[in-house]
CSV table of C-alpha atoms in Angstrom, one decimal:
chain,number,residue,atom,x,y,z
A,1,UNK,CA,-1.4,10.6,-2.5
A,2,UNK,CA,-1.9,6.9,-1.7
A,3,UNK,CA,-1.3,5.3,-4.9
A,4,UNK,CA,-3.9,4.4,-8.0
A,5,UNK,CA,-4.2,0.6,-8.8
A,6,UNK,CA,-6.8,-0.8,-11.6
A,7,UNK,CA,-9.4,-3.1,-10.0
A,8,UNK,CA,-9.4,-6.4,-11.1
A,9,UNK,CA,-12.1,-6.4,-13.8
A,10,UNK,CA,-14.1,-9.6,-12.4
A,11,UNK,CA,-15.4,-10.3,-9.1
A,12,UNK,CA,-16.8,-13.6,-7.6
A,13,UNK,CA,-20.6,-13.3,-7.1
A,14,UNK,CA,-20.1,-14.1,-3.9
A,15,UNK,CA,-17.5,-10.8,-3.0
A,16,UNK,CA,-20.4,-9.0,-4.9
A,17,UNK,CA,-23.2,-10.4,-2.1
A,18,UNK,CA,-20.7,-9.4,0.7
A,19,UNK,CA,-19.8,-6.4,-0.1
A,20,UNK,CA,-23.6,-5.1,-0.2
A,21,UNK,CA,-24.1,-6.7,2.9
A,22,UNK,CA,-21.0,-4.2,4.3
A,23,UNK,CA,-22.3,-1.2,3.0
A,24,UNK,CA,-25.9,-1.8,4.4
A,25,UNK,CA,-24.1,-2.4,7.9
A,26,UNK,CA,-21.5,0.6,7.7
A,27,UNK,CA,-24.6,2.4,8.2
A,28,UNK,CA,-25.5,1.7,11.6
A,29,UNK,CA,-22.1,0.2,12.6
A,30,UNK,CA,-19.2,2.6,13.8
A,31,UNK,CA,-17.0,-0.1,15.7
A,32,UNK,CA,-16.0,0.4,19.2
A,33,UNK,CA,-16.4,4.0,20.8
A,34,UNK,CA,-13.1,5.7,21.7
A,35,UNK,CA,-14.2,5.9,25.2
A,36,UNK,CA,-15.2,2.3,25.4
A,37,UNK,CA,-12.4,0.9,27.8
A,38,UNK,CA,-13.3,-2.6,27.2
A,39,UNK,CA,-12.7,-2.7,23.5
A,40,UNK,CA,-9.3,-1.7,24.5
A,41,UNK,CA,-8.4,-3.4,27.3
A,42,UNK,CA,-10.1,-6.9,26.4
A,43,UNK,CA,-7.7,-10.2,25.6
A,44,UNK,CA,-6.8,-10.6,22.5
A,45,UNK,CA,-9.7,-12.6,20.5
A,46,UNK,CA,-8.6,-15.7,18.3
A,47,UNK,CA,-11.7,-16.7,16.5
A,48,UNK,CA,-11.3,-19.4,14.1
A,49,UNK,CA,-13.0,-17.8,11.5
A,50,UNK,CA,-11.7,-15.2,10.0
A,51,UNK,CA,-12.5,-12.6,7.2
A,52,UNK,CA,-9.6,-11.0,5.3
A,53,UNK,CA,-10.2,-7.6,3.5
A,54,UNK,CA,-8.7,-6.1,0.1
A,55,UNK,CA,-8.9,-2.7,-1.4
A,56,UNK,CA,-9.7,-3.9,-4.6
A,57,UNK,CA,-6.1,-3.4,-6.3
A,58,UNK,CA,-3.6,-6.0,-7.6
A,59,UNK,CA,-1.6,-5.7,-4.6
A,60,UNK,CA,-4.0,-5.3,-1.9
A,61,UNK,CA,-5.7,-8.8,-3.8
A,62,UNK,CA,-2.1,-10.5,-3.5
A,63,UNK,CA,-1.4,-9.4,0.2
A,64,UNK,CA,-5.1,-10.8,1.0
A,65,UNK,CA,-4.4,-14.4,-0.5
A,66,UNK,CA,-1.4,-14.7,1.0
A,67,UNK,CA,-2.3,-14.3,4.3
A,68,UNK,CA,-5.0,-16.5,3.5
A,69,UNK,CA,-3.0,-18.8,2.7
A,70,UNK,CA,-1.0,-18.4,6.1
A,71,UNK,CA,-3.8,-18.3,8.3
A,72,UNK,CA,-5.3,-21.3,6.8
A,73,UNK,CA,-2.1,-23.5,7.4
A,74,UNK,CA,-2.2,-22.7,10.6
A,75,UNK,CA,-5.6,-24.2,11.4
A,76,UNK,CA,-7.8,-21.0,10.5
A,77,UNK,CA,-10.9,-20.7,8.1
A,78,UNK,CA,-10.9,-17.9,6.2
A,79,UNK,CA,-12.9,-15.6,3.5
A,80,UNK,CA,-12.4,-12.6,1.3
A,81,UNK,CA,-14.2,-9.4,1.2
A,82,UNK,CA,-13.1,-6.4,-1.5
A,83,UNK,CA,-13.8,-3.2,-0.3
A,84,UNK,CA,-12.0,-0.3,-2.5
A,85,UNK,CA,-12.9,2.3,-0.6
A,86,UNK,CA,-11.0,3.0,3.0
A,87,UNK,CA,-13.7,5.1,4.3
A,88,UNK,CA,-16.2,1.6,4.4
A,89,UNK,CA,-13.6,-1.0,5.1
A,90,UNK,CA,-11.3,0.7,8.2
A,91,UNK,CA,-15.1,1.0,10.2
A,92,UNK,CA,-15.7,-2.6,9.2
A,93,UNK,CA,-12.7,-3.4,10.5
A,94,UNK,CA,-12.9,-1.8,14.3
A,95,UNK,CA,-16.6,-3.4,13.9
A,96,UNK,CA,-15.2,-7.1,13.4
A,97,UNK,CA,-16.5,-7.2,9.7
A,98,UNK,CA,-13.1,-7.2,8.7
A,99,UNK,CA,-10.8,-9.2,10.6
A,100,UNK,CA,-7.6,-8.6,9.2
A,101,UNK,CA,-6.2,-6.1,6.5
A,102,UNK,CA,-2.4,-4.9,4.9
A,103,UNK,CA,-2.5,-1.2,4.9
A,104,UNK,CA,0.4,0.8,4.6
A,105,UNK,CA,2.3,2.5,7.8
A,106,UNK,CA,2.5,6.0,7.4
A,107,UNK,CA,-0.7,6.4,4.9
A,108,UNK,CA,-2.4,4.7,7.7
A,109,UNK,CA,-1.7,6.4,10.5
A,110,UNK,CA,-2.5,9.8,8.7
A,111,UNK,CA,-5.6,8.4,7.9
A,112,UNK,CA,-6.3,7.7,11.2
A,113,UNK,CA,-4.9,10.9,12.3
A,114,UNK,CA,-7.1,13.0,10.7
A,115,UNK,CA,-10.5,10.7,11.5
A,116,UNK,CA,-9.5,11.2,15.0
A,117,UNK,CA,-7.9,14.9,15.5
A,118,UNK,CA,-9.8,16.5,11.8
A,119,UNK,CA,-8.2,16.9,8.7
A,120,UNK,CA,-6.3,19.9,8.9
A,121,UNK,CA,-4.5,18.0,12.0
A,122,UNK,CA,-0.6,18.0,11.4
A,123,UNK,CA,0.4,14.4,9.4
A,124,UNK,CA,2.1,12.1,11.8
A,125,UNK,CA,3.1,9.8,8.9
A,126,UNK,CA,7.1,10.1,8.3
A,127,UNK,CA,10.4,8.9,6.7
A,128,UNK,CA,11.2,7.7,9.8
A,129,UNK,CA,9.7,3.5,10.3
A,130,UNK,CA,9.7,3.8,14.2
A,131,UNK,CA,8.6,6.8,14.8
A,132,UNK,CA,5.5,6.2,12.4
A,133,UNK,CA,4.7,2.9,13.9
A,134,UNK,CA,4.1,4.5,17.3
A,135,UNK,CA,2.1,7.1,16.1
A,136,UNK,CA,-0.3,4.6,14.3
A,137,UNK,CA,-0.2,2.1,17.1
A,138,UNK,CA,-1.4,4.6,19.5
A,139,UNK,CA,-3.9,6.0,17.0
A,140,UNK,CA,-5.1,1.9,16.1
A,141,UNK,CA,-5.4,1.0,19.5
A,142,UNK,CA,-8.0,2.7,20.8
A,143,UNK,CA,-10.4,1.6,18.1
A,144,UNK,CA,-9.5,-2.0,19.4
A,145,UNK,CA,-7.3,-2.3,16.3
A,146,UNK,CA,-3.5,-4.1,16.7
A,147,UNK,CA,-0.9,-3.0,14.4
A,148,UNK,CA,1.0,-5.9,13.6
A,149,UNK,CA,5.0,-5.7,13.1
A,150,UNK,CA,6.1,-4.4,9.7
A,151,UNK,CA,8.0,-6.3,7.1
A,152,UNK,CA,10.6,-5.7,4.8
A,153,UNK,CA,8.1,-4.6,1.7
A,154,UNK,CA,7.6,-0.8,1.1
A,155,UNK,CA,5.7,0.7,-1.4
A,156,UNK,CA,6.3,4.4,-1.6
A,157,UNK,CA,5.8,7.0,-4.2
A,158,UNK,CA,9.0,6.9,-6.4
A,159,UNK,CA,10.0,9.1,-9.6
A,160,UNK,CA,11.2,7.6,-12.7
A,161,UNK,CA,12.7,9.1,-15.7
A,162,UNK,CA,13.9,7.2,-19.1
A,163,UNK,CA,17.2,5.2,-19.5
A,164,UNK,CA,18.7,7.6,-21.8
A,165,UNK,CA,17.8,10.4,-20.0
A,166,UNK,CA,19.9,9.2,-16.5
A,167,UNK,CA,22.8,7.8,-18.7
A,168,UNK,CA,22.9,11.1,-20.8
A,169,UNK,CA,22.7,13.3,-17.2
A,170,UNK,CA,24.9,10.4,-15.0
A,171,UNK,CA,21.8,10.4,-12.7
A,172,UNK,CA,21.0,7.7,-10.3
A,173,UNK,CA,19.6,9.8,-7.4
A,174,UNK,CA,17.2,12.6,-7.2
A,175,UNK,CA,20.1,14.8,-5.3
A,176,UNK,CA,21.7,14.0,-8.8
A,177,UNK,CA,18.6,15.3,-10.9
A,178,UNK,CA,18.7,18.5,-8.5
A,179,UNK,CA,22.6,19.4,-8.9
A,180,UNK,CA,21.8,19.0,-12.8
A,181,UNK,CA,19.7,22.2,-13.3
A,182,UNK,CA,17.7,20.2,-15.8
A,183,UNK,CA,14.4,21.7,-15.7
A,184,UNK,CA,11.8,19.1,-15.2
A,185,UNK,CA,7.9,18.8,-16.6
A,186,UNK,CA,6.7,16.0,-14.4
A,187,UNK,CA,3.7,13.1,-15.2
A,188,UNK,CA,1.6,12.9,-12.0
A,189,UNK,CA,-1.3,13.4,-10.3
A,190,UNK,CA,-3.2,17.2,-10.2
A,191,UNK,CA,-2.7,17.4,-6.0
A,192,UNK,CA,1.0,16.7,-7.1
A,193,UNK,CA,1.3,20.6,-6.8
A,194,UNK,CA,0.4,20.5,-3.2
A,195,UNK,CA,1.3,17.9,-1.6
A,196,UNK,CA,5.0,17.7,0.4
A,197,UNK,CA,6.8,14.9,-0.9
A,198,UNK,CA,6.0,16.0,-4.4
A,199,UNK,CA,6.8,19.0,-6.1
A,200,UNK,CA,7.2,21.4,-3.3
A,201,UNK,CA,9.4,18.4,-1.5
A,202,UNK,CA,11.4,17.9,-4.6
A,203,UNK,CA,12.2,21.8,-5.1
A,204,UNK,CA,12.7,22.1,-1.5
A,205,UNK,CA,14.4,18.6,-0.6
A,206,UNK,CA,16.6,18.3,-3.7
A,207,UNK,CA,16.5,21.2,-5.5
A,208,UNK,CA,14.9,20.1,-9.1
A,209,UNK,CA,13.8,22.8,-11.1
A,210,UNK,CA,9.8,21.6,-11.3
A,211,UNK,CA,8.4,23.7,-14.5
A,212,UNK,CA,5.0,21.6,-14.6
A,213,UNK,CA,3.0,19.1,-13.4
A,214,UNK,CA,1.5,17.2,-16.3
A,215,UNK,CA,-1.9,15.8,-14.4
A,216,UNK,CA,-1.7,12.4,-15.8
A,217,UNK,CA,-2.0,10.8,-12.9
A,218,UNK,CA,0.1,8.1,-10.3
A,219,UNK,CA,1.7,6.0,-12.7
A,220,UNK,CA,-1.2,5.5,-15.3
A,221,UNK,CA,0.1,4.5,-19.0
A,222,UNK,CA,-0.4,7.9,-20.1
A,223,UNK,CA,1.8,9.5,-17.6
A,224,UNK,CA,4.9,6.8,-18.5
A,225,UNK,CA,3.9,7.3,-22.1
A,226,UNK,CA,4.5,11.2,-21.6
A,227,UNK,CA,8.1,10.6,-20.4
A,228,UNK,CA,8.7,7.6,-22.6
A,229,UNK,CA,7.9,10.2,-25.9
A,230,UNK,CA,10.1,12.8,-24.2
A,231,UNK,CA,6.8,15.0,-23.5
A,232,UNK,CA,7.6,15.0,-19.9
A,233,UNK,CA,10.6,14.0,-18.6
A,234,UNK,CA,9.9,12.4,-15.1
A,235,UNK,CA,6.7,10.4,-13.8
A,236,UNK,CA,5.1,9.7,-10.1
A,237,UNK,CA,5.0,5.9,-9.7
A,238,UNK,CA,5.5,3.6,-7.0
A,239,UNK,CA,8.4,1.5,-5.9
A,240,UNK,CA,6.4,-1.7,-6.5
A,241,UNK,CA,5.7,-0.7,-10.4
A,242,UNK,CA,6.7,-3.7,-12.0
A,243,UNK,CA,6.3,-2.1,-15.7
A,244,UNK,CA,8.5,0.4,-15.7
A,245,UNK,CA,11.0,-1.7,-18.0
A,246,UNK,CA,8.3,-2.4,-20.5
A,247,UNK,CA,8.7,2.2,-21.2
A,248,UNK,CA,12.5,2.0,-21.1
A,249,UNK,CA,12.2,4.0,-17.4
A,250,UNK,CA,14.5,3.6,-14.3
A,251,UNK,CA,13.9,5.3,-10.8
A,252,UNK,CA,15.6,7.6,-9.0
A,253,UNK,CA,16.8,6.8,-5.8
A,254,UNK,CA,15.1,8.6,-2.9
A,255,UNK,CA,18.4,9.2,-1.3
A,256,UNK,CA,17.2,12.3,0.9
A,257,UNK,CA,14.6,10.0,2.4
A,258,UNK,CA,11.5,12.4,1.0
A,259,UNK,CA,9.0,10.0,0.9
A,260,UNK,CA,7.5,8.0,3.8
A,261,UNK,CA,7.5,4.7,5.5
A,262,UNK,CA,4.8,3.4,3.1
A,263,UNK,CA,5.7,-0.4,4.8
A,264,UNK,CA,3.3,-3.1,4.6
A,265,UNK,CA,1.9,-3.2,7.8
A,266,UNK,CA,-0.8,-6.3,8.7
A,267,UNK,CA,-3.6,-4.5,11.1
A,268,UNK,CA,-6.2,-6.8,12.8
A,269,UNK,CA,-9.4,-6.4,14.8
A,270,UNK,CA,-8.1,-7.3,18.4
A,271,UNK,CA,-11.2,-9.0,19.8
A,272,UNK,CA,-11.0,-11.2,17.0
A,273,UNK,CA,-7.9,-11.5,15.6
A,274,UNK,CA,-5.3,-10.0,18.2
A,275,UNK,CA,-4.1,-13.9,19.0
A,276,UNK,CA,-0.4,-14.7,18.5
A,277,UNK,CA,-1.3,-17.8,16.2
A,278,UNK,CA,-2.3,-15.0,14.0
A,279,UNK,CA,0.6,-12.6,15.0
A,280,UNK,CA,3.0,-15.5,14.0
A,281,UNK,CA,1.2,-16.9,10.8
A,282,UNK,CA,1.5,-13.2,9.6
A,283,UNK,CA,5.0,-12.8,10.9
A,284,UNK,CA,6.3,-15.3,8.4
A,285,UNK,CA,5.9,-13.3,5.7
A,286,UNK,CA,7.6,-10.3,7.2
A,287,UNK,CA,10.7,-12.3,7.3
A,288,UNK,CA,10.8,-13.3,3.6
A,289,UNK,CA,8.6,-10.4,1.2
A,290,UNK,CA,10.6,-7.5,0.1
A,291,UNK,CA,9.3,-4.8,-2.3
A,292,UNK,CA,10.9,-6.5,-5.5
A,293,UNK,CA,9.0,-9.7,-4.6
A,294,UNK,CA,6.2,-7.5,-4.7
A,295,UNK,CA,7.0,-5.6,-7.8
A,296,UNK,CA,7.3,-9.3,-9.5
A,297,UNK,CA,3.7,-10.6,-8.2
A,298,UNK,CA,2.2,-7.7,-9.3
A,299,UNK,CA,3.7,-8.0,-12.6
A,300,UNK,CA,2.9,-11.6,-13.4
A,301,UNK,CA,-1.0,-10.4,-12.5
A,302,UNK,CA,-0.8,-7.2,-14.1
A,303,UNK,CA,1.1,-8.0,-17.3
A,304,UNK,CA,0.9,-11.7,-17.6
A,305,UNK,CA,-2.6,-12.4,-16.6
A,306,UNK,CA,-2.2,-14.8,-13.5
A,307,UNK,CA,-4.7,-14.6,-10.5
A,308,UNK,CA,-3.7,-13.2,-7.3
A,309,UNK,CA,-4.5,-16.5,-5.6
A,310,UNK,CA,-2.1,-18.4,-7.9
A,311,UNK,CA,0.5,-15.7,-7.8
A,312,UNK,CA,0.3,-15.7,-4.0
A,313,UNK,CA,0.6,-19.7,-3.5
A,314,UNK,CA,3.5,-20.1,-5.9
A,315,UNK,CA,5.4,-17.8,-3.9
A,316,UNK,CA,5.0,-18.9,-0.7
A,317,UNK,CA,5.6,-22.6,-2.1
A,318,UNK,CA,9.0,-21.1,-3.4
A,319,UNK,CA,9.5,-19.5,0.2
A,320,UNK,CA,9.0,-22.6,2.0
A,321,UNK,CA,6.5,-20.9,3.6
A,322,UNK,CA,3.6,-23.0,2.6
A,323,UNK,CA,3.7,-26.7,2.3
């Protein structure tokens, strides 16, 4: 249940051109075959020019200009491409398209996972950081793809229920929610019903007493509005949701560990991108960008109207990571 962002309503003319000219190539281009040794084995490329993909959402947007930003310090010219959709702009990526791209661990490497072994294969996406990371680095690699470290950042799917509703139930946890008995109707989206980490992982995992599934979607207005009006009484969001405040909601803390390692993870196309002047402009963000910086950016673009770019420079500016 990767998360729902809104698109950014305008588009440079110039993403518009590009992204045409991807989906005529994704046609005819499938990147490098998984029995083609030399897209694996080759040294790691370090071309100078570099094209940096987004998924089209205010945080894939922010991500992208930031490591814009990075590369281009460190003596790299760069471009942008928006590509929403993950079944265009992962091929683009293994094809060189794409040079370089944030995705997110363990959403990742199930994607992967079930491109490579079929869709009913078992997830190998977990709560556990390492153990995911391996699994996605030996799915990556044979599509000449390098998983870059991950950071600090996570954005996993969270549950959040009003103010007065924790304070009048002394909940801060979802172990708390369980213990209470409370029966639950719950804002999310319709596969909410099937999925493990949401209702069948919260009646199993913690014990919460699930009576519905409003479909309202992954942290759309509606869904907060349903638990802000008492309609429901928990929503799906993310950890990253940088409104929650503006309904009067606080999360719940994951303390079982349901959900999984949703961290930012940079992935590059090796032949092009696999250099360590790369690997170490990247790196510098990993050190610094944690999910409540990334709940802020996406606030001041979401709510106040700034553009990712902007967002993305001041930050780094007030990181010291950008002169």
């Amino acid at each position: 249940m990767r998360r729902t962002r809104s698109p950014r309503p305008t588009r440079k003319p110039r993403r518009r051109v590009a992204l045409a000219t991807l989906v005529l190539l994704s046609g005819c281009t499938t990147g490098p075959s998984l029995e083609n040794e030399d897209a694996v084995t080759a040294s790691p490329g370090d071309s100078k020019h570099l094209t940096i993909g987004s998924a089209g959402f205010t945080e894939s947007d922010l991500l992208a200009q930031m490591y814009a930003l990075l590369l281009n310090q460190a003596g790299y010219q760069t471009s942008m491409l928006t590509v929403a959709n993950r079944e265009l702009y992962e091929p683009a990526l293994e094809s060189g398209q794409i040079d370089v791209v944030a995705e997110y661990a363990a959403t990742f490497a199930d994607w992967l996972n079930a491109k490579t072994n079929g869709a009913d294969a078992p997830p190998v996406g977990s709560p556990d950081l390492d153990a995911t990371m391996a699994a996605l680095r030996k799915l990556a690699t044979p599509r000449g793809l390098t998983v870059l470290d991950a950071g600090r950042a996570v954005d996993q799917n969270a549950f959040a229920v009003t103010e007065a509703y924790a304070a009048q139930n002394h909940l801060k946890t979802l172990s708390d929610l369980g213990k209470s008995g409370l029966e639950v109707r719950l804002a999310a989206g319709d596969e909410c019903v099937q999925r493990p980490y949401c209702e069948p992982g919260l009646k199993k995992t913690y014990g919460i007493d699930i009576t519905a599934v409003d479909p309202k979607g992954v942290g759309t207005t509606q869904a907060k509005l349903a638990v802000q009006n008492g309609q429901d009484q928990m929503v799906l969001t993310t950890t990253t949701d940088a409104t929650l405040g503006d309904f009067g909601l606080v999360l719940l803390a994951d303390d079982k560990h349901l959900q999984n390692a949703d961290y930012i993870v940079p992935v590059v196309n090796r032949s092009r991108a696999g250099s360590e002047g790369v690997t170490k402009a990247l790196g510098e963000l990993n050190d610094v960008l944690t999910t409540a910086d990334l709940a802020s950016m996406n606030e001041q673009v979401d709510s106040w109207r700034r553009l990712p770019e902007d967002v993305a420079r001041t930050y780094l500016k007030e990181k010291g990571l950008l002169k």
